[in-house]
Short mmCIF file of C-alpha atoms and ligand atoms in Angstrom, two decimals:
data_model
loop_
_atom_site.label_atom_id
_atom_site.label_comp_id
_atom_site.label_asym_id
_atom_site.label_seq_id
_atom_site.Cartn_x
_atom_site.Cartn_y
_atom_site.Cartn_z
CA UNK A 1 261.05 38.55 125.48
CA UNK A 2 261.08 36.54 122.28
CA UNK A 3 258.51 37.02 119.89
CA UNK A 4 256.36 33.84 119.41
CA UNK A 5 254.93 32.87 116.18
CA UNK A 6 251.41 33.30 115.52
CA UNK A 7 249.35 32.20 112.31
CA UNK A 8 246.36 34.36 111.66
CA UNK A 9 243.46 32.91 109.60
CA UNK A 10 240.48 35.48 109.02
CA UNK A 11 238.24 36.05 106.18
CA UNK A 12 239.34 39.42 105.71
CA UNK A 13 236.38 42.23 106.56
CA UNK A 14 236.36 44.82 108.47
CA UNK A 15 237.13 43.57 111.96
CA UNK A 16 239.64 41.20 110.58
CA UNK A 17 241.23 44.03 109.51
CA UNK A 18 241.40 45.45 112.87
CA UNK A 19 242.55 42.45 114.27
CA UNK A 20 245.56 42.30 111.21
CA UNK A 21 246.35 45.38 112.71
CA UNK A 22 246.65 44.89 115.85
CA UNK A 23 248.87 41.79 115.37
CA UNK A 24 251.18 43.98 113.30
CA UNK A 25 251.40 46.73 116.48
CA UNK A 26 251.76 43.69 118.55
CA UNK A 27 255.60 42.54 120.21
CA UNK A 28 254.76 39.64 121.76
CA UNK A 29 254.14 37.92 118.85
CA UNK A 30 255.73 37.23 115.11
CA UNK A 31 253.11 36.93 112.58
CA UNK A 32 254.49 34.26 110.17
CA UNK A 33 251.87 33.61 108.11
CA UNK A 34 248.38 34.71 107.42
CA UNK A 35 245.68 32.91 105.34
CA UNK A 36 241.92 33.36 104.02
CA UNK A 37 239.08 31.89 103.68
CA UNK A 38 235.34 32.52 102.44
CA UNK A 39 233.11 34.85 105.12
CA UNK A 40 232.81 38.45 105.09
CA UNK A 41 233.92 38.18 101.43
CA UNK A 42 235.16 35.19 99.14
CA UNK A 43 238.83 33.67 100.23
CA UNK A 44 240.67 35.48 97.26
CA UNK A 45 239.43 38.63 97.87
CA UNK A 46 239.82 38.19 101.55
CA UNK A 47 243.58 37.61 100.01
CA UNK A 48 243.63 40.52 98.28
CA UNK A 49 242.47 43.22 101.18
CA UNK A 50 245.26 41.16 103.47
CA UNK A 51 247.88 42.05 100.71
CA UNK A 52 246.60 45.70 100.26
CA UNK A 53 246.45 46.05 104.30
CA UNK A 54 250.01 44.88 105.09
CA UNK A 55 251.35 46.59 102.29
CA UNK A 56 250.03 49.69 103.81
CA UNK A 57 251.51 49.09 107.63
CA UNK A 58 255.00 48.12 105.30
CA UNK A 59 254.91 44.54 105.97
CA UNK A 60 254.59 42.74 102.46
CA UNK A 61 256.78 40.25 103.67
CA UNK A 62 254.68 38.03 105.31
CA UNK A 63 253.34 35.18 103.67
CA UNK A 64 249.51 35.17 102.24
CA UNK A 65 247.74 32.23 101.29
CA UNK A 66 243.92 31.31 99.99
CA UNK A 67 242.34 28.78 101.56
CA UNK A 68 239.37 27.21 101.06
CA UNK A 69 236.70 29.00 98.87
CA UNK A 70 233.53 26.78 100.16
CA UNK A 71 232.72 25.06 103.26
CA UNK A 72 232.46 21.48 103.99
CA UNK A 73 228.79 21.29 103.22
CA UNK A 74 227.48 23.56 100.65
CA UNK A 75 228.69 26.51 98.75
CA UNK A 76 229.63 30.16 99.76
CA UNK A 77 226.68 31.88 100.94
CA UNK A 78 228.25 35.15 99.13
CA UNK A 79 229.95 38.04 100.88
CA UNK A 80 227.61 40.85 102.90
CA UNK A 81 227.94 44.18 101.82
CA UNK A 82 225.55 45.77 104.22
CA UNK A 83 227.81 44.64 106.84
CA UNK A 84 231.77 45.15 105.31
CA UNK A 85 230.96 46.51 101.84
CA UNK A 86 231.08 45.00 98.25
CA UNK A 87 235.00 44.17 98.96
CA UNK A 88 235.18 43.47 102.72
CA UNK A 89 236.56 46.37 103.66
CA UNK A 90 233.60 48.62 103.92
CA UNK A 91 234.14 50.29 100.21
CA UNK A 92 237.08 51.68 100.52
CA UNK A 93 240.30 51.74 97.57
CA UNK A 94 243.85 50.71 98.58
CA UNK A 95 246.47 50.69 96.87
CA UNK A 96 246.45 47.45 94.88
CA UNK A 97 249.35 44.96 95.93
CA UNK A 98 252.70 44.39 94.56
CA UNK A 99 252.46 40.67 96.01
CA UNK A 100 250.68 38.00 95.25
CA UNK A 101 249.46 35.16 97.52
CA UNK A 102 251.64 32.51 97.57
CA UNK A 103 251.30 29.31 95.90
CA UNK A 104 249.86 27.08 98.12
CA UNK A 105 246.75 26.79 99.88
CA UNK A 106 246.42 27.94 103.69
CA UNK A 107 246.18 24.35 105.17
CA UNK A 108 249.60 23.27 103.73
CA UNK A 109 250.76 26.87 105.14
CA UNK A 110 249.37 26.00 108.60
CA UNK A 111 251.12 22.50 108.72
CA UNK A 112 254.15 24.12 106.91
CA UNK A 113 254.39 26.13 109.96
CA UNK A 114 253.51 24.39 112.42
CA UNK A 115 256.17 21.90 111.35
CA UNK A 116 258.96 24.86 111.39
CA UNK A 117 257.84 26.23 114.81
CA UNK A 118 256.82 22.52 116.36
CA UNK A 119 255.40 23.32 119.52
CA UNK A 120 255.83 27.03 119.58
CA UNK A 121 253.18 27.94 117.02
CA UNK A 122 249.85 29.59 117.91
CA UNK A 123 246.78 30.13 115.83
CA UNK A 124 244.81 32.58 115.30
CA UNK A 125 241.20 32.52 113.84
CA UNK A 126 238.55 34.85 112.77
CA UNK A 127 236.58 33.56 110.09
CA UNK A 128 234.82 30.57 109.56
CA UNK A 129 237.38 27.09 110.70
CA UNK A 130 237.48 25.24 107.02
CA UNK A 131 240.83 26.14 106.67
CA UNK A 132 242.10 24.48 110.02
CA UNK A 133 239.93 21.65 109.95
CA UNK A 134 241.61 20.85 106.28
CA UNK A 135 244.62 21.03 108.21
CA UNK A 136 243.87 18.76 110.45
CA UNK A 137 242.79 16.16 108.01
CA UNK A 138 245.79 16.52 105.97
CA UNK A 139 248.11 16.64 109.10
CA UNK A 140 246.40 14.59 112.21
CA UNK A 141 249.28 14.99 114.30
CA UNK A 142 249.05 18.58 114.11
CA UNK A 143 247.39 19.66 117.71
CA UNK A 144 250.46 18.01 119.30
CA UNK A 145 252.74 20.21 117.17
CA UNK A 146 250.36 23.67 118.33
CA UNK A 147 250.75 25.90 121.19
CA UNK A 148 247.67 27.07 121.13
CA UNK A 149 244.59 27.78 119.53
CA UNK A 150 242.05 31.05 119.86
CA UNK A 151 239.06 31.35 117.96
CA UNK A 152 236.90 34.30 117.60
CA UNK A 153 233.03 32.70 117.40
CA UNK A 154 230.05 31.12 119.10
CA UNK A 155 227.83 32.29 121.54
CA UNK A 156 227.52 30.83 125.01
CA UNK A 157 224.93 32.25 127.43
CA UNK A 158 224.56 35.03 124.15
CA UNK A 159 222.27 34.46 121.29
CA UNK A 160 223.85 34.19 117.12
CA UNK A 161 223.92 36.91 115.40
CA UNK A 162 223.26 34.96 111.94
CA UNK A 163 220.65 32.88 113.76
CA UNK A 164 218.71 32.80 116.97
CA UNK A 165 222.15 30.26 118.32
CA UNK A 166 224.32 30.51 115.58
CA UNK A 167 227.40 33.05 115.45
CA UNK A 168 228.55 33.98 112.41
CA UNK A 169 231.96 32.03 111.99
CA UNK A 170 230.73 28.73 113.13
CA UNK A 171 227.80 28.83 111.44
CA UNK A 172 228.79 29.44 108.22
CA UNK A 173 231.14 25.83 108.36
CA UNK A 174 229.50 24.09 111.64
CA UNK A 175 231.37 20.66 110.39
CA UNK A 176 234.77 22.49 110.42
CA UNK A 177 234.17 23.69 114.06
CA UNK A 178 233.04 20.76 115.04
CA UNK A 179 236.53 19.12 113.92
CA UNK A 180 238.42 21.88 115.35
CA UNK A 181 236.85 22.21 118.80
CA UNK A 182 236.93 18.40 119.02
CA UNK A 183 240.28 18.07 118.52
CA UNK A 184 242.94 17.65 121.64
CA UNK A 185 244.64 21.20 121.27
CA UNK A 186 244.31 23.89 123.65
CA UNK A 187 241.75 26.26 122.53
CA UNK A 188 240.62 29.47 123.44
CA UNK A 189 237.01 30.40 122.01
CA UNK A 190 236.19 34.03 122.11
CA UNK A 191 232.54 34.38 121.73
CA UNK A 192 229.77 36.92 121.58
CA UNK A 193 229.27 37.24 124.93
CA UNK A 194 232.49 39.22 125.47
CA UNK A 195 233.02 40.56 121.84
CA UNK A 196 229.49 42.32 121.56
CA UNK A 197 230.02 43.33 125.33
CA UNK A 198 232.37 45.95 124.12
CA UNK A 199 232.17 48.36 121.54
CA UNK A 200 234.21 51.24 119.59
CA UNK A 201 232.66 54.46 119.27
CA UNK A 202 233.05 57.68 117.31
CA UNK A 203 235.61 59.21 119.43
CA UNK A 204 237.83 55.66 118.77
CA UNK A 205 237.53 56.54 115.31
CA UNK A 206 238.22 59.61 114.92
CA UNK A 207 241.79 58.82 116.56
CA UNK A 208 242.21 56.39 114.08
CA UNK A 209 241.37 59.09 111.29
CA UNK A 210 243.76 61.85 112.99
CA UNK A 211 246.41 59.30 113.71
CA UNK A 212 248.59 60.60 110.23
CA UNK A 213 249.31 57.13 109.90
CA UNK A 214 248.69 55.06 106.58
CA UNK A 215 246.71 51.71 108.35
CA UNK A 216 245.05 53.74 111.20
CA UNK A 217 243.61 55.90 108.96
CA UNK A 218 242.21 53.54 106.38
CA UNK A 219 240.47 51.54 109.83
CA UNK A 220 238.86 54.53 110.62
CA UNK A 221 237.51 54.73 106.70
CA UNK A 222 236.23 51.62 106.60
CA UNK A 223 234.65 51.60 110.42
CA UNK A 224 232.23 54.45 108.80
CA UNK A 225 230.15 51.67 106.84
CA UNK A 226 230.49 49.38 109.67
CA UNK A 227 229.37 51.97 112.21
CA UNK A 228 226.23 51.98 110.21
CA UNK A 229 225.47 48.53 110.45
CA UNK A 230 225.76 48.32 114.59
CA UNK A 231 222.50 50.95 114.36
CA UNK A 232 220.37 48.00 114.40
CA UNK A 233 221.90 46.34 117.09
CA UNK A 234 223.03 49.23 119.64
CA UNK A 235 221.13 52.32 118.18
CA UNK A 236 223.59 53.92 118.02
CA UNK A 237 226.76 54.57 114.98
CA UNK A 238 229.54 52.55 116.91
CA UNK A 239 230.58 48.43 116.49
CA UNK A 240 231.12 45.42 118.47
CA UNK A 241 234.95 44.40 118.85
CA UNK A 242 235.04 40.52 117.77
CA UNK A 243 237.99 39.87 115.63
CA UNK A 244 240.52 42.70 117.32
CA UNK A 245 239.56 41.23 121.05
CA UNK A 246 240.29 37.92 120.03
CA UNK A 247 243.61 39.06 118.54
CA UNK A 248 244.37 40.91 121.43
CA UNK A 249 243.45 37.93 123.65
CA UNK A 250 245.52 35.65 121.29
CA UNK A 251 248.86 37.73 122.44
CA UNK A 252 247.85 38.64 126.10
CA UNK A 253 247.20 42.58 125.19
CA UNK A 254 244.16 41.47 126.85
CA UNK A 255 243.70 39.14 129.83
CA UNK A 256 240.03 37.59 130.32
CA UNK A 257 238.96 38.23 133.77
CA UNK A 258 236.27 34.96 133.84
CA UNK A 259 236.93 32.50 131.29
CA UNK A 260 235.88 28.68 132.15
CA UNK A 261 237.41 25.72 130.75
CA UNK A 262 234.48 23.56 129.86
CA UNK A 263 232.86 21.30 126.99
CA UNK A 264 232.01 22.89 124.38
CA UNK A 265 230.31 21.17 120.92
CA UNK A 266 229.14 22.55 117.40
CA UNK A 267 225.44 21.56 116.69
CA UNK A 268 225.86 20.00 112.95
CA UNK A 269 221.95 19.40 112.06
CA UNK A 270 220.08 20.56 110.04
CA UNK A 271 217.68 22.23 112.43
CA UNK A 272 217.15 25.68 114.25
CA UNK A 273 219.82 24.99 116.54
CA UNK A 274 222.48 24.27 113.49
CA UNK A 275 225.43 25.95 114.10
CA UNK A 276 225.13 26.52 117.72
CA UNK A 277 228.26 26.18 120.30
CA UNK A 278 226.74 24.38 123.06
CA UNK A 279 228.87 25.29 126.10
CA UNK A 280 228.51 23.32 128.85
CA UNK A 281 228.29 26.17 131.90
CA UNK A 282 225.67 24.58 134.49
CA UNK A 283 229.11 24.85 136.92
CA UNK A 284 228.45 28.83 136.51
CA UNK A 285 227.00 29.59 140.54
CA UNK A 286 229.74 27.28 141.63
CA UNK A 287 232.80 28.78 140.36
CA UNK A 288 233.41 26.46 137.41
CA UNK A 289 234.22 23.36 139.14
CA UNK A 290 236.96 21.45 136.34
CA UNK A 291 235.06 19.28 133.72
CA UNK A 292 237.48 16.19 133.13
CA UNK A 293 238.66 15.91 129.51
CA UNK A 294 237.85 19.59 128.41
CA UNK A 295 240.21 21.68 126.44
CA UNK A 296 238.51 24.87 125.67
CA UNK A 297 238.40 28.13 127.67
CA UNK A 298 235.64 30.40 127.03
CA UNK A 299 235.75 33.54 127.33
CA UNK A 300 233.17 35.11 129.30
CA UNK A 301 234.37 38.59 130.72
CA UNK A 302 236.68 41.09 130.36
CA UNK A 303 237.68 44.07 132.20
CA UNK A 304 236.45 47.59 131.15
CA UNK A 305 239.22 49.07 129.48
CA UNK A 306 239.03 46.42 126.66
CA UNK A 307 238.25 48.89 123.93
CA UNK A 308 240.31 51.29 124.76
CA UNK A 309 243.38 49.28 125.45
CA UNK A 310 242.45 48.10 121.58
CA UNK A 311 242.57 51.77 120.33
CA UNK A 312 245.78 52.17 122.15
CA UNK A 313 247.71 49.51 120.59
CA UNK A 314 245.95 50.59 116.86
CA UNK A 315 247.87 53.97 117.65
CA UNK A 316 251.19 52.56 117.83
CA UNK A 317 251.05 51.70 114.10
C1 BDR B 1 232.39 37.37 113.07
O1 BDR B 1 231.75 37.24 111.81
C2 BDR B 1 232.36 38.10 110.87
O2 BDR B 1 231.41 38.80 110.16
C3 BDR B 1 233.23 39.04 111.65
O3 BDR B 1 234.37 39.40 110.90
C4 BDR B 1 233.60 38.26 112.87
O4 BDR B 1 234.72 37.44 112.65
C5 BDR B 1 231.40 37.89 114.09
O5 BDR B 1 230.32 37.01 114.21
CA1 CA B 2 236.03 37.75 110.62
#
């Protein structure tokens, strides 16, 4: 089987970092470019952590680029060190990087490869959308030269996590998603429901800390602050799996077992609901009956060896 190409767009924290990860342990795909933006942490350092992390697994060859530093309305809200430390990746030191980002923003990246790879190229994203939806301004004819598009964020029947509705990656840039899920490409969203449905726990990482291996064993470091954080939504030290499920969704390590194609849209007011992905799921007690002119399969289940076919793959690094 070939490879197929995959760009990876995250706002490198903790999870991200899983998710890097797993793309690296992952055959199905070629990672041919990653870039950052503003989330967990600001877009350079997000830059900086992806360096440090692929530099670590041996893979400095793969292009890095910063995107944007704000979102479309606003400024950067500031990174969240309760959650993925002062630096994203929960406190911990790498060794710095011997390369640098390249020199030009991750937009012109994304079209750059899209262009290369027209038709083959998939996307993946795990941070908030500004960098795609720049894309798309600056290239409009870009969803016809996409495979395919997954997204980790939103919440369907689930409630936000930085909001009553609003998941974190939407609603910190709800006029990017709403460009990005509006546009005619085939999208896969990957939302709470299923990511916060799963969860690592210590036993997970403690393989990763006896794995012996360089980017294993720095997961399992930085999980430990992360682990922390989950307390006050599981009670327990363990962590929900967004950004590694939808990377393992993105190359088929994982298969959704009830995913819906429906309409989905970003709520863009300034209200309680801003920020909210309104999924349209009233077909739920009849089987999802097709919704004419949708493009976006949500993710709703998947089966119960999620996490540990995650952990798996990790230990193949
Ligand atoms: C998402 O928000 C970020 O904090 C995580 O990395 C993940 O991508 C979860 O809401
Ligand atoms: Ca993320």
């Amino acid at each position: 089987m070939t490879p197929q190409p995959l760009y990876y767009d995250c706002d490198t924290g903790i999870d991200d970092s899983m998710a890097l990860a797993y793309l690296l342990a992952s055959p199905e795909i070629d990672l041919v470019g990653v870039g950052t933006v503003s989330g967990n942490t600001d877009s350079a350092q997000a830059a900086r952590n992806t360096l440090a992390l692929l530099q670590l697994a041996g893979r400095d060859d793969i292009p890095v680029a910063v995107g944007a530093a704000d979102p479309q309305a606003g400024t950067y809200a500031g990174p969240v060190p309760h959650i993925h430390g002062h630096n994203g990746i929960g406190d911990i030191t790498l060794p710095d990087p011997v390369q640098s980002a390249v020199a030009e923003h991750a937009a012109d990246l994304i079209i750059r490869l899209a262009r290369a790879h027209p038709g083959q190229l998939r996307l993946l994203t795990t941070g908030p959308l500004t960098n795609l939806a720049e894309a798309l301004r600056r290239e409009p004819e870009l969803p016809s030269l996409v495979k395919a598009v997954t997204i980790m964020g939103g919440a369907a029947h689930q409630s936000g996590n930085i909001s009553p509705v609003a998941e974190a990656n939407i609603g910190n840039d709800p006029e990017a998603a709403a460009e990005v899920l509006a546009a005619r490409w085939d999208i896969t969203l990957v939302p709470l429901d299923v990511t916060l449905a799963h969860t690592l726990e210590e036993d997970d990482r403690q393989l990763l800390l006896d794995s012996g291996r360089p980017l294993p064993t720095a997961l399992g470091s930085m999980l430990d602050l992360y682990f922390e954080f989950y307390l006050s939504t599981y009670g327990r030290r363990c962590c929900a799996i967004h950004d590694p499920l939808a990377a393992a969704i993105a190359v088929g390590g994982v298969v959704p077992t009830l995913a819906p194609v429906v309409d989905v849209v970003v709520d863009t007011t300034d209200g309680p609901g801003r920020g909210q992905t309104i999924c349209d799921l009233r077909g739920q007690y009849l089987n999802y009956p097709p919704q004419p002119g949708a493009h976006c399969r949500v993710v709703l289940q998947t089966g119960p060896d999620t996490a540990s076919c995650l952990i798996q793959r990790l230990l193949t690094l």
